[in-house]
Short mmCIF file of C-alpha atoms in Angstrom, two decimals:
data_model
loop_
_atom_site.label_atom_id
_atom_site.label_comp_id
_atom_site.label_asym_id
_atom_site.label_seq_id
_atom_site.Cartn_x
_atom_site.Cartn_y
_atom_site.Cartn_z
CA GLN Z 1 123.44 111.43 147.96
CA VAL Z 2 122.75 115.14 147.83
CA GLY Z 3 122.89 116.72 150.63
CA PHE Z 4 123.36 121.44 150.91
CA VAL Z 5 125.50 122.06 153.67
CA GLU Z 6 125.27 126.17 154.06
CA SER Z 7 127.87 128.65 156.67
CA GLY Z 8 128.74 132.06 156.86
CA GLY Z 9 125.67 133.50 158.45
CA GLY Z 10 124.98 135.41 162.17
CA LEU Z 11 124.46 137.93 163.68
CA VAL Z 12 126.06 141.35 161.33
CA GLN Z 13 125.34 146.07 161.34
CA ALA Z 14 123.21 146.34 159.40
CA GLY Z 15 125.98 147.15 156.01
CA GLY Z 16 127.71 143.77 156.02
CA PRO Z 17 129.08 142.42 154.66
CA PRO Z 18 129.01 138.28 155.43
CA ARG Z 19 130.06 135.87 152.62
CA LEU Z 20 128.15 132.98 152.98
CA SER Z 21 129.10 129.66 151.50
CA CYS Z 22 127.07 126.26 151.11
CA ARG Z 23 129.34 123.03 150.84
CA VAL Z 24 127.81 120.77 147.98
CA SER Z 25 127.88 117.14 148.25
CA GLY Z 26 127.00 113.72 145.32
CA ASN Z 27 128.55 115.06 142.83
CA ILE Z 28 125.97 116.79 140.28
CA MET Z 29 127.50 120.42 141.55
CA SER Z 30 129.15 120.77 137.91
CA LEU Z 31 125.96 119.61 136.35
CA GLN Z 32 123.53 122.02 138.27
CA ARG Z 33 123.10 125.28 138.12
CA MET Z 34 123.35 126.68 141.63
CA GLY Z 35 120.78 129.00 143.49
CA TRP Z 36 120.83 131.05 147.04
CA PHE Z 37 116.79 130.76 149.06
CA ARG Z 38 115.87 132.16 151.99
CA GLN Z 39 112.69 131.71 154.03
CA THR Z 40 111.15 134.04 157.39
CA PRO Z 41 108.91 133.65 159.82
CA SER Z 42 106.29 135.10 158.51
CA THR Z 43 107.51 134.55 154.35
CA GLN Z 44 107.51 131.61 152.89
CA ARG Z 45 110.84 130.68 150.95
CA GLU Z 46 111.88 133.26 148.44
CA LYS Z 47 114.63 131.89 145.20
CA ILE Z 48 116.71 134.93 145.55
CA ALA Z 49 120.32 134.21 142.96
CA ASN Z 50 120.88 131.59 140.86
CA ILE Z 51 123.84 130.60 139.00
CA THR Z 52 124.62 128.11 135.55
CA ALA Z 53 127.37 125.39 135.07
CA ASP Z 54 129.36 128.13 133.56
CA GLY Z 55 128.59 131.15 135.66
CA GLN Z 56 126.10 132.82 134.16
CA THR Z 57 124.32 135.15 137.39
CA SER Z 58 120.12 136.23 138.48
CA TYR Z 59 119.01 138.11 141.29
CA VAL Z 60 115.28 139.38 141.94
CA GLY Z 61 115.22 142.40 142.66
CA SER Z 62 115.73 143.04 145.94
CA VAL Z 63 118.65 141.90 146.39
CA LYS Z 64 120.86 143.56 142.39
CA GLY Z 65 123.18 145.52 142.96
CA ARG Z 66 123.67 144.01 146.28
CA PHE Z 67 124.43 140.54 147.11
CA THR Z 68 126.60 138.23 144.74
CA ILE Z 69 126.21 134.30 143.79
CA SER Z 70 129.89 132.80 142.85
CA ARG Z 71 130.74 129.10 142.96
CA ASP Z 72 133.66 127.32 142.74
CA ASN Z 73 132.98 124.45 140.86
CA ALA Z 74 136.35 122.46 142.20
CA LYS Z 75 135.57 122.99 146.25
CA ALA Z 76 132.02 121.91 145.15
CA GLU Z 77 130.75 125.37 147.06
CA VAL Z 78 128.74 127.81 145.99
CA TYR Z 79 128.72 132.04 147.34
CA LEU Z 80 126.80 134.11 148.59
CA GLN Z 81 128.20 137.55 149.06
CA MET Z 82 126.30 139.75 150.85
CA ASN Z 83 126.81 143.64 150.66
CA ASN Z 84 124.77 147.22 152.50
CA LEU Z 85 122.83 144.61 154.27
CA LYS Z 86 119.24 145.97 155.73
CA PRO Z 87 117.12 143.94 158.12
CA GLU Z 88 115.41 143.06 156.20
CA ASP Z 89 117.59 141.11 154.88
CA THR Z 90 117.08 138.90 157.97
CA ALA Z 91 116.19 135.41 157.23
CA VAL Z 92 118.01 131.54 157.29
CA TYR Z 93 119.57 131.42 154.38
CA TYR Z 94 119.63 127.90 151.80
CA CYS Z 95 120.79 127.03 149.46
CA ASN Z 96 119.44 123.81 146.24
CA ALA Z 97 120.03 123.28 142.92
CA ALA Z 98 117.60 122.65 139.79
CA PRO Z 99 114.97 122.09 139.75
CA TRP Z 100 114.62 123.34 142.97
CA PRO Z 101 114.87 121.36 145.03
CA SER Z 102 116.83 118.77 144.03
CA ALA Z 103 117.53 117.35 147.13
CA ALA Z 104 116.13 118.30 150.50
CA TRP Z 105 116.93 121.40 151.67
CA GLY Z 106 120.05 121.93 154.70
CA GLN Z 107 119.89 123.04 157.81
CA GLY Z 108 120.04 126.76 157.12
CA THR Z 109 122.39 129.57 158.41
CA GLN Z 110 120.25 132.61 159.75
CA VAL Z 111 121.55 135.51 159.35
CA THR Z 112 120.06 138.45 161.73
CA VAL Z 113 120.80 142.39 160.24
CA SER Z 114 121.06 144.89 163.15
CA SER Z 115 119.87 148.63 162.76
#
């Protein structure tokens, strides 16, 4: 059964940087495009970054140039390096596999950015 466990969030000063991790279970990661999403109490869940099985990446405009998605297929993990954090990056961050969502969402990891 496919599952996702996100970690690495917390309370951070503006400028960061934390690195989020997502551990993937279910032996699908090496074949799938993976993505990071975020959600706040007032917004819908939004895909902010994704990475193909061969490492091609894309980002939403609000995080482009500040966040970096990467993956380690051998460890079945996906990462999100977050730099130059802003208070508006405060959200719960989730990962999932394409087609979104390919499995139930994990619990997410809360990132709170103080100014």
